[in-house]
mmCIF file of C-alpha atoms and ligand atoms in Angstrom:
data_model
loop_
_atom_site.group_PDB
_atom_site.id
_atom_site.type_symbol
_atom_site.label_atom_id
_atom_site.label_comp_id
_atom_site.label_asym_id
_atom_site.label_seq_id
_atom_site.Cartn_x
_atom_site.Cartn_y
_atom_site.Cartn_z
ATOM 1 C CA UNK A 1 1.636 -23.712 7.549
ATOM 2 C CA UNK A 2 0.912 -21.296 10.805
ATOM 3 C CA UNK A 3 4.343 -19.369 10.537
ATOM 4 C CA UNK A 4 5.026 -16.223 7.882
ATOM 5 C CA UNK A 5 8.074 -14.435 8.226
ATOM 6 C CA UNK A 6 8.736 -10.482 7.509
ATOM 7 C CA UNK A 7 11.972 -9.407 6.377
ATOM 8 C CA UNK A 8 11.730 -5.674 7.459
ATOM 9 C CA UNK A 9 15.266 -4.854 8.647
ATOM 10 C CA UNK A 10 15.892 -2.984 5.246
ATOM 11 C CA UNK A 11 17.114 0.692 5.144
ATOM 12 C CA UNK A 12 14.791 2.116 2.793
ATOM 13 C CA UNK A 13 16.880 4.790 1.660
ATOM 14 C CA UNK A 14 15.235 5.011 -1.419
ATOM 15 C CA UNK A 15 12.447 6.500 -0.095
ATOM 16 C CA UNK A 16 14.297 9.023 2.155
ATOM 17 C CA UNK A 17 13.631 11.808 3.483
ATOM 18 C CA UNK A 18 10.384 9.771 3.927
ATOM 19 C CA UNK A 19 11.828 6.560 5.623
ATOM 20 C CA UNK A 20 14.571 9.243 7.760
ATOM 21 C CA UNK A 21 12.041 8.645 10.430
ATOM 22 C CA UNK A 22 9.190 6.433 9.616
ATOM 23 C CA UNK A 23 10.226 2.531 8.034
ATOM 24 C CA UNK A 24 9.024 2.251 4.719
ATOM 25 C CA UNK A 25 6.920 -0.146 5.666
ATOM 26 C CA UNK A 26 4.910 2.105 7.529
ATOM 27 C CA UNK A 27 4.465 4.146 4.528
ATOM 28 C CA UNK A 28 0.799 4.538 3.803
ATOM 29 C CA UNK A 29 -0.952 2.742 0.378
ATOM 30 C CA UNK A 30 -4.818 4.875 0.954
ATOM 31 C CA UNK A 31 -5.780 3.608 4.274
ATOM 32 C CA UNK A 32 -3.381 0.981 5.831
ATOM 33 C CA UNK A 33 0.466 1.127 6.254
ATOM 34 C CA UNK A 34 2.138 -1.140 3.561
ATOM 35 C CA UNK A 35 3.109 -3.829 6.345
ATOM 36 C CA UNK A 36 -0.541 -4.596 6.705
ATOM 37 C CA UNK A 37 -1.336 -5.850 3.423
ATOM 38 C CA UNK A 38 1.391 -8.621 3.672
ATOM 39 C CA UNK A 39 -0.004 -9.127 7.173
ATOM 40 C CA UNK A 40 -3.352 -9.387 6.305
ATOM 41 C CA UNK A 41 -2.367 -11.863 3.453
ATOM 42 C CA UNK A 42 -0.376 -14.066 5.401
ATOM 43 C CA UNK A 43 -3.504 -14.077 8.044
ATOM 44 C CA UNK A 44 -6.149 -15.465 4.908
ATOM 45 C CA UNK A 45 -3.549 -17.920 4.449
ATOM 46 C CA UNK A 46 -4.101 -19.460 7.971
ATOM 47 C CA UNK A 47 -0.678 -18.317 9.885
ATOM 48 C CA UNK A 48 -1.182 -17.376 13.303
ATOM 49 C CA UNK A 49 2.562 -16.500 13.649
ATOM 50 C CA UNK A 50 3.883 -14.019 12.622
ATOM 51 C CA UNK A 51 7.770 -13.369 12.692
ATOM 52 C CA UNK A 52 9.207 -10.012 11.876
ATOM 53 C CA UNK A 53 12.923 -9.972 11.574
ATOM 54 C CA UNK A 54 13.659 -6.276 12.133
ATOM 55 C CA UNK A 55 16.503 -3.920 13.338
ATOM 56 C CA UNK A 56 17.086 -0.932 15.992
ATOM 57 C CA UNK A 57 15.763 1.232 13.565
ATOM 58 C CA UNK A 58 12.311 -0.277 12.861
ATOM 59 C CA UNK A 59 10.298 -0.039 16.539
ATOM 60 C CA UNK A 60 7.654 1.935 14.912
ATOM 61 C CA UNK A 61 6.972 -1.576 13.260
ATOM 62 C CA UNK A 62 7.039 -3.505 16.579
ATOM 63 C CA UNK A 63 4.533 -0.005 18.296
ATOM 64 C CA UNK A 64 2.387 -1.030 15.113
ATOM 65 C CA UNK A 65 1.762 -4.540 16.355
ATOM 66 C CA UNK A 66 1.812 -3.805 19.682
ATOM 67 C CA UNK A 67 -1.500 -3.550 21.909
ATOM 68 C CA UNK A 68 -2.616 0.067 21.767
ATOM 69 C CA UNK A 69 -4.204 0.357 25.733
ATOM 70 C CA UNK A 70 -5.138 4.059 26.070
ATOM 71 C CA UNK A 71 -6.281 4.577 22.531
ATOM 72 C CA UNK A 72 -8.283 1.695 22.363
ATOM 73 C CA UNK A 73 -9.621 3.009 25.857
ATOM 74 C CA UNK A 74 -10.040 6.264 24.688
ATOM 75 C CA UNK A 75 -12.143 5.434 21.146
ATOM 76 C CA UNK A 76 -14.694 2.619 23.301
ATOM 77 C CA UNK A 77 -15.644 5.234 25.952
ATOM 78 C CA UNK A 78 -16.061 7.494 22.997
ATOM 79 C CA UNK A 79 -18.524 4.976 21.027
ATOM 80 C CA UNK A 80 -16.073 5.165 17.879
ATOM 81 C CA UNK A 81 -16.863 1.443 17.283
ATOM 82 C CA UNK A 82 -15.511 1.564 13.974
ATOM 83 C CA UNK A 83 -12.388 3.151 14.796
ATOM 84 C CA UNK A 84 -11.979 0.994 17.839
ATOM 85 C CA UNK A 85 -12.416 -2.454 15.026
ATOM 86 C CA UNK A 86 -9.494 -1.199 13.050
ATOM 87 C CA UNK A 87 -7.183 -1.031 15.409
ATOM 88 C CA UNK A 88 -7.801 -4.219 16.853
ATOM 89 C CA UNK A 89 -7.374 -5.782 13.592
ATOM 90 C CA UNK A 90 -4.640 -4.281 12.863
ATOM 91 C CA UNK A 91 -3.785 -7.648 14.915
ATOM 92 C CA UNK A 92 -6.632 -10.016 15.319
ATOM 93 C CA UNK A 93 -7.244 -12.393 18.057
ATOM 94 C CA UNK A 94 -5.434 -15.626 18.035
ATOM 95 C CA UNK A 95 -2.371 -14.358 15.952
ATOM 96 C CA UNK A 96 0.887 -13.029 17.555
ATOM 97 C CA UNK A 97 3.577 -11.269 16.866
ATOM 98 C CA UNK A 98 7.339 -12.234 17.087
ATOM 99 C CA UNK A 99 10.167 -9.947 16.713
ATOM 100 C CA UNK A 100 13.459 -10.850 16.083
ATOM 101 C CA UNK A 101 16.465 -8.762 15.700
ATOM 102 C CA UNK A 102 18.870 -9.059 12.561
ATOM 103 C CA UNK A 103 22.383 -7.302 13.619
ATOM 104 C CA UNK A 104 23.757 -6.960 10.419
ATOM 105 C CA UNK A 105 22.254 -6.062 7.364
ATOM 106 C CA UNK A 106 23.650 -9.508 5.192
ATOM 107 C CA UNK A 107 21.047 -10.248 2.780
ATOM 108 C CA UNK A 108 17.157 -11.863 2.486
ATOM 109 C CA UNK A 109 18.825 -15.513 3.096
ATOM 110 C CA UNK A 110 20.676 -14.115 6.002
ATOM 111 C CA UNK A 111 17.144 -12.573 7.322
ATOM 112 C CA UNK A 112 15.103 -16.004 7.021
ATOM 113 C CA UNK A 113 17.433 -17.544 9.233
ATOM 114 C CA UNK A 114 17.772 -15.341 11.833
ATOM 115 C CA UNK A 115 13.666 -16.949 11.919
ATOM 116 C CA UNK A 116 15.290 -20.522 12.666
ATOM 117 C CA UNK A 117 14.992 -20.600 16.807
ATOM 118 C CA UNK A 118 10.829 -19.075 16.051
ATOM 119 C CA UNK A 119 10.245 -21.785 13.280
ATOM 120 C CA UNK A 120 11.931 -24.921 14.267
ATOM 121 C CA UNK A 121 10.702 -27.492 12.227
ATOM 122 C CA UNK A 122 7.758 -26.866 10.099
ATOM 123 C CA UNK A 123 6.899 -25.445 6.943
ATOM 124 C CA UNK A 124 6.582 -21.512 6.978
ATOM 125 C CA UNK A 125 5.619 -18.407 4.762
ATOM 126 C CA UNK A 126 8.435 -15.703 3.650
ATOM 127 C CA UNK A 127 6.670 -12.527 2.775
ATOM 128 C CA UNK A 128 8.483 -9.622 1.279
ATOM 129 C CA UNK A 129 6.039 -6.587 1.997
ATOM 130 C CA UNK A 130 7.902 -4.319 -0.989
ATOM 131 C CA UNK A 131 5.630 -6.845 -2.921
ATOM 132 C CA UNK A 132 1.939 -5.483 -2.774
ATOM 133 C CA UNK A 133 -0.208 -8.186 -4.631
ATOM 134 C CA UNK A 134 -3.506 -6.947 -5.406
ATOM 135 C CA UNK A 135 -6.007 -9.234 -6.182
ATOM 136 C CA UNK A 136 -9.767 -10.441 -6.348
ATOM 137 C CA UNK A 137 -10.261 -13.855 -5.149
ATOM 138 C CA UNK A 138 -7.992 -15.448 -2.664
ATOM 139 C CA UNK A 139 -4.494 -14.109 -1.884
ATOM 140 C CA UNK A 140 -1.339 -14.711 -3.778
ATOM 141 C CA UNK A 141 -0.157 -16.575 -0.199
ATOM 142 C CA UNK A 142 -3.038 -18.513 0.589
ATOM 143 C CA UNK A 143 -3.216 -19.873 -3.622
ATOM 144 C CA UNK A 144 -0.032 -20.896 -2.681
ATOM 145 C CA UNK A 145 -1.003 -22.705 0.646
ATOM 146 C CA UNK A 146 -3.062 -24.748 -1.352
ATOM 147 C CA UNK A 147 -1.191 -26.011 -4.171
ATOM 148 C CA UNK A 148 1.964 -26.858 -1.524
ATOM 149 C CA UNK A 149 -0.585 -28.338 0.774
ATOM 150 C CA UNK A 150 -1.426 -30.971 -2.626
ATOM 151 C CA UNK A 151 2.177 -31.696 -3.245
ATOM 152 C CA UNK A 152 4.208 -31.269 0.147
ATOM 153 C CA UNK A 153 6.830 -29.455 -1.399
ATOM 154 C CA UNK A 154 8.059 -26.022 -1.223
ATOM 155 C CA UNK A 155 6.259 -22.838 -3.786
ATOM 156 C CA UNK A 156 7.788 -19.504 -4.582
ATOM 157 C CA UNK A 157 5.668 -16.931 -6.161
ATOM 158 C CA UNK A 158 6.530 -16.016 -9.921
ATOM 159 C CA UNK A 159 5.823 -13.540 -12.611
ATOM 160 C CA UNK A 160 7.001 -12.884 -15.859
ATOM 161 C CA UNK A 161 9.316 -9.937 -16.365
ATOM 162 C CA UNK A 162 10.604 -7.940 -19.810
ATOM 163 C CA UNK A 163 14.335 -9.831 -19.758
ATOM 164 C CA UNK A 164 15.659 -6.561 -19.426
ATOM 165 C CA UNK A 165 14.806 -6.524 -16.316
ATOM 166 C CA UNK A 166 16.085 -10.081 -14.859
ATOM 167 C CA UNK A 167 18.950 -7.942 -13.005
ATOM 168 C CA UNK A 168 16.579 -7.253 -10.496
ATOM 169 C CA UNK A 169 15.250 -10.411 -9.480
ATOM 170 C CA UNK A 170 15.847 -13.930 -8.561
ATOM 171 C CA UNK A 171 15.196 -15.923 -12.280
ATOM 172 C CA UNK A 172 13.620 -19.630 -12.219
ATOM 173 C CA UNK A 173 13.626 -22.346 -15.306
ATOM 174 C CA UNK A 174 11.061 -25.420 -14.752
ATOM 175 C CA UNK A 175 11.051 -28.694 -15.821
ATOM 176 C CA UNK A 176 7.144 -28.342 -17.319
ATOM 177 C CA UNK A 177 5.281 -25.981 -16.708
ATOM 178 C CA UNK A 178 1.064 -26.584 -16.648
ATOM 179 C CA UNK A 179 0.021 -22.507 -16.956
ATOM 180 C CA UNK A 180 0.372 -22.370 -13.189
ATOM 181 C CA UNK A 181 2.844 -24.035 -11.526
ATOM 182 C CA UNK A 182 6.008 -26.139 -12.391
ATOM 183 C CA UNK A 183 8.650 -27.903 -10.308
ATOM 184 C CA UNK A 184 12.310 -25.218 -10.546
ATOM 185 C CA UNK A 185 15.112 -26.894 -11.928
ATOM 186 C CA UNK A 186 17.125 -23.913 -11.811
ATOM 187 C CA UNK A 187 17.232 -20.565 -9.756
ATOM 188 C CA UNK A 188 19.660 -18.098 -10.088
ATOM 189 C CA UNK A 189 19.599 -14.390 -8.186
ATOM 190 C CA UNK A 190 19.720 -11.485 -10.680
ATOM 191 C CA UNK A 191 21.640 -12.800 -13.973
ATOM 192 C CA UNK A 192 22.296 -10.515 -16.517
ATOM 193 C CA UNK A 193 19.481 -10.460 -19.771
ATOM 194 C CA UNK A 194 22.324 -12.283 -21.680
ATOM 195 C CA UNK A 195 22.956 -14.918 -18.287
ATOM 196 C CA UNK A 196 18.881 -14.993 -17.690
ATOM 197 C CA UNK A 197 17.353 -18.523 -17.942
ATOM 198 C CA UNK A 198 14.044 -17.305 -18.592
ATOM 199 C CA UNK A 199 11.816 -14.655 -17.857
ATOM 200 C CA UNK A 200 10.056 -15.938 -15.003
ATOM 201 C CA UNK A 201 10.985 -13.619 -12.098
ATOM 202 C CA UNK A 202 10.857 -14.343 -8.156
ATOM 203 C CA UNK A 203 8.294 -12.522 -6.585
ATOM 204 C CA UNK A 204 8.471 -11.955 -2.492
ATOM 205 C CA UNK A 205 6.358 -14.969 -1.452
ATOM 206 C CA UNK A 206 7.869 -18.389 -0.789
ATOM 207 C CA UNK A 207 6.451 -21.173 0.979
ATOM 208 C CA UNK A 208 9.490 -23.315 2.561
ATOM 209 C CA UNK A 209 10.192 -26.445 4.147
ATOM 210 C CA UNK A 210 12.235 -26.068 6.960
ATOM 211 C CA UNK A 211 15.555 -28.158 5.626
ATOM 212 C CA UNK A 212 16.244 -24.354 3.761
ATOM 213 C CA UNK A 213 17.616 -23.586 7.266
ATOM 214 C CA UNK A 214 20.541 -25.702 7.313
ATOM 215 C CA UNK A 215 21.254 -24.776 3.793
ATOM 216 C CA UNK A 216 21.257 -21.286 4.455
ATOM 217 C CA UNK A 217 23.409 -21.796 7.217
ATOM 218 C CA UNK A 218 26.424 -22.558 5.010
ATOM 219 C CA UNK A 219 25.405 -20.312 2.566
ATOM 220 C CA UNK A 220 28.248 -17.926 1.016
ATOM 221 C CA UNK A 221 28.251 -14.177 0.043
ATOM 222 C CA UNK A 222 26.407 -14.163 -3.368
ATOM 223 C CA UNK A 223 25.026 -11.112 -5.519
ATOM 224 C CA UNK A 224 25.661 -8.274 -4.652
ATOM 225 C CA UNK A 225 27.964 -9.319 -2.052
ATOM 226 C CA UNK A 226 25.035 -10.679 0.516
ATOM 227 C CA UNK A 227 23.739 -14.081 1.703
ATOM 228 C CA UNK A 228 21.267 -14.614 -0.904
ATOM 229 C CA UNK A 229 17.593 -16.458 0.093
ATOM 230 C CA UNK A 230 18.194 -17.523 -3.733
ATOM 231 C CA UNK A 231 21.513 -19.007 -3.254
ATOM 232 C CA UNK A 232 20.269 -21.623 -0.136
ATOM 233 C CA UNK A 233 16.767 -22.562 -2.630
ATOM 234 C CA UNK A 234 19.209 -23.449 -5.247
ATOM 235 C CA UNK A 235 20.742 -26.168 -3.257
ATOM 236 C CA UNK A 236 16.997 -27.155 -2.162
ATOM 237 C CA UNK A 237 16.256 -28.264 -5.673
ATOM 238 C CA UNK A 238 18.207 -31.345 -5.839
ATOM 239 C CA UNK A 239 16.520 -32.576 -2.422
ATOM 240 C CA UNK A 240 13.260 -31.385 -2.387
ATOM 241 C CA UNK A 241 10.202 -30.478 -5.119
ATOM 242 C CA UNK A 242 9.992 -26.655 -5.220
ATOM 243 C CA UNK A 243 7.500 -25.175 -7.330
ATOM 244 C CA UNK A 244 7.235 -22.159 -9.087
ATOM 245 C CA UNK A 245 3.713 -20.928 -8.787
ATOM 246 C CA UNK A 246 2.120 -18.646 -11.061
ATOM 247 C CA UNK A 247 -0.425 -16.645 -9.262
ATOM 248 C CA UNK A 248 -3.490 -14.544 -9.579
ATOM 249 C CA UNK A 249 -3.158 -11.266 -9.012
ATOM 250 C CA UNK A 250 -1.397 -7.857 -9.803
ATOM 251 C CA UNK A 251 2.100 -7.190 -8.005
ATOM 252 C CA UNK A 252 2.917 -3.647 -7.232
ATOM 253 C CA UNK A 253 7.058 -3.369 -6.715
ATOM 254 C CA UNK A 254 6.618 -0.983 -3.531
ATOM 255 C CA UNK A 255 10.331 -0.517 -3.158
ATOM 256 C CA UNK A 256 10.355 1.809 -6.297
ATOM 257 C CA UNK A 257 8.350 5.494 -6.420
ATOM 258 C CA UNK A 258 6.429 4.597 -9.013
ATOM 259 C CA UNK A 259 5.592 0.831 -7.792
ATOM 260 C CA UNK A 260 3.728 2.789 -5.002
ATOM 261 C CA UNK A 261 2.260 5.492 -7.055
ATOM 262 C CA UNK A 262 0.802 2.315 -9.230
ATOM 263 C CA UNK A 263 -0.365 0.517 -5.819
ATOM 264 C CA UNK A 264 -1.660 3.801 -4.270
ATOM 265 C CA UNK A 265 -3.796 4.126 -7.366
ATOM 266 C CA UNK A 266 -4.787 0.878 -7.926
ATOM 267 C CA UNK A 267 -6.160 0.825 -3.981
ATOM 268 C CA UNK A 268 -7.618 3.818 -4.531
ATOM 269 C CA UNK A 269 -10.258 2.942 -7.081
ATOM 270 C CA UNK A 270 -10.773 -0.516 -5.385
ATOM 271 C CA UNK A 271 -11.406 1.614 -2.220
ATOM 272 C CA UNK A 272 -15.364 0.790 -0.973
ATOM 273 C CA UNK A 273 -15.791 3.855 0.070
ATOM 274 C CA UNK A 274 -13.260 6.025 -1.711
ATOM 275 C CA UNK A 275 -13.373 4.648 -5.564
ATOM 276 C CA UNK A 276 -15.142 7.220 -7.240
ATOM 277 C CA UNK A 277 -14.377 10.113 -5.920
ATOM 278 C CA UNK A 278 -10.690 8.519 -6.337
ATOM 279 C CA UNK A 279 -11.627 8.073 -9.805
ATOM 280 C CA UNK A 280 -13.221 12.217 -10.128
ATOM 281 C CA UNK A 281 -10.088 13.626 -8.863
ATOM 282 C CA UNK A 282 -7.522 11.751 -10.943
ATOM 283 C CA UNK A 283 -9.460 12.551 -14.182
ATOM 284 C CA UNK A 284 -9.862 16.197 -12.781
ATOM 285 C CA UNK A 285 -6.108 16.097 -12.048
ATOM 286 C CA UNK A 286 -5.262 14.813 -15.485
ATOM 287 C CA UNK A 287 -7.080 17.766 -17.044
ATOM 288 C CA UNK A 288 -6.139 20.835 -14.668
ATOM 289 C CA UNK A 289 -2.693 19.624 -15.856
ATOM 290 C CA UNK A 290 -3.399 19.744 -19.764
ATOM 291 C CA UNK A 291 -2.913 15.858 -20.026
ATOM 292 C CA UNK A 292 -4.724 15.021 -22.842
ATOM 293 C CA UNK A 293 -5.607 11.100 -23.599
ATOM 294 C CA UNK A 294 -5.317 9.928 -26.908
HETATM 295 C C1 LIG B 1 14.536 -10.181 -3.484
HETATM 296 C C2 LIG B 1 15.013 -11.565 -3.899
HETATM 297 C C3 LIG B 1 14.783 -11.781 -5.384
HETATM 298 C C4 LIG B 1 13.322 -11.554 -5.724
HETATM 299 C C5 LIG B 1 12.867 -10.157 -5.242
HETATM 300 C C6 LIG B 1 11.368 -9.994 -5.416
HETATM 301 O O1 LIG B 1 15.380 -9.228 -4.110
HETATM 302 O O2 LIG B 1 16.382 -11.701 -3.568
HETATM 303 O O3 LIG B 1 15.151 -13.099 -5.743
HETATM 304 O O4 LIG B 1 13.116 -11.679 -7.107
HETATM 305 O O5 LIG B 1 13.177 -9.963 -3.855
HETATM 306 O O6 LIG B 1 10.957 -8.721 -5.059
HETATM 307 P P1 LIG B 1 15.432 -7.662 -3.659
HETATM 308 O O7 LIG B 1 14.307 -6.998 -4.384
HETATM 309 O O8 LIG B 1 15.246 -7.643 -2.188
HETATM 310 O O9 LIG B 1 16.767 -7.181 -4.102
#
């Protein structure tokens, strides 16, 4: 798998007046815009490709990726080495960007398969950045690389969810289930509790073969009136072994305030460099503010 694909073309109005002028996946978690991380992920898992499916609103996201001349110019005759590193990284060598443009705003399925022409016929990586996924060892992507790379077959990520919440996500039921992965019998986007057929929530990382194109490409108007990613899977599972895949790992939802307080926090006290003096001004914060722990 050398391909990941970006669905950025969002709105982001619930961040505004943040995202009036900056996408909100520019928005900062500590040191790196949010973009990044999913970037960086998709990079550990061995893509090369990357495809960002964006809209006339999004070119600081295409600036991001693009070469930087005069700066990097301007921080090597300066000796700011360091610097200089993390803005080349910010793309590293051998892996290139792709941008493609979605029109209209239709839905996730309608996103991944605006990717078609860039992907042609392999297996690829869908990465939804609004999913942060903090973790220690290897990435949730590349965990996933390697347990499709055993079977052939396509993985989503999951996660278990209070049912109270299965309105908000795409909700899978397995055949059997071994603690980490088991092959989807059903998928359904955003049931109601009462509708739910589990608990075991969709979280933005699939791995797909590329016969989801086709499917998608008859796909009909589904929740909440757009061309659901969900909807085209669905029809996957009679043809093809998809696999829900439990990974390891803490997922931040980024497309809520408090989903990036959590991640901005979480980054924080990881931070190398900034973790405890992260840690000193939260607990100084906490009791400025009277907040007492019990
Ligand atoms: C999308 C998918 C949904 C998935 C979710 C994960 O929904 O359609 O199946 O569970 O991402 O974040 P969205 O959050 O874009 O409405």
């Amino acid at each position: 798998m050398r391909i990941a694909v970006f669905p950025v073309a969002g709105l982001g109005t619930r961040f505004l007046p943040a995202t009036k002028t900056v996408p909100k996946e520019m928005l900062p978690i500590v040191d790196k815009p949010l973009i990044q991380y999913a970037v960086d992920e998709a990079i550990e898992a061995g893509c090369d490709t990357l495809v960002f499916i964006t809209n006339r609103y999004k070119h600081a996201v295409a600036d991001y990726f693009d070469k930087a001349y005069e700066l990097e110019q301007k921080l090597e005759r300066a000796g700011k080495a360091e610097q200089l590193a993390l803005v080349r990284n910010v793309l590293p060598e051998g892996v290139r960007a792709v941008f493609v443009t979605q029109a209209e705003a239709l839905g996730l399925g309608h996103a991944v398969l605006c990717a078609k022409p860039v992907v042609g016929n392999e297996p690829f990586a869908v990465l939804l950045p609004d999913d942060l996924i903090w973790s220690r060892g290897d990435g949730a992507l590349k965990q996933m690389a390697d347990h499709a790379q055993r079977t052939g077959g396509s993985a989503i990520a999951v996660q278990d969810v209070p049912r109270a919440q299965t309105g908000s996500y795409g909700i899978v039921a397995t055949d059997s289930f071994d603690g980490q992965a088991g092959r989807i019998r059903q998928i359904v986007e955003k049931p109601k509790p009462a509708d739910a057929p589990s608990n075991l929530a969709v979280v933005g990382r699939y791995i797909l073969n590329p016969a989801i194109f086709d499917l998608l490409e008859t796909t009909q108007q589904g929740a909440g009136g757009e061309i659901q990613l969900t909807d085209a899977i669905a029809q996957l599972l009679p043809l093809e072994q998809v696999d829900a895949f439990r990974f390891h790992g803490t997922r931040f939802d980024c497309g809520t305030h408090l989903g990036l307080i959590e991640a901005t926090v979480r980054y924080a006290l990881d931070h190398e460099l900034l973790s405890d003096a992260a840690r000193k001004l939260m607990q100084n914060a906490l009791d400025e503010m009277g907040v007492v722990e019990n």
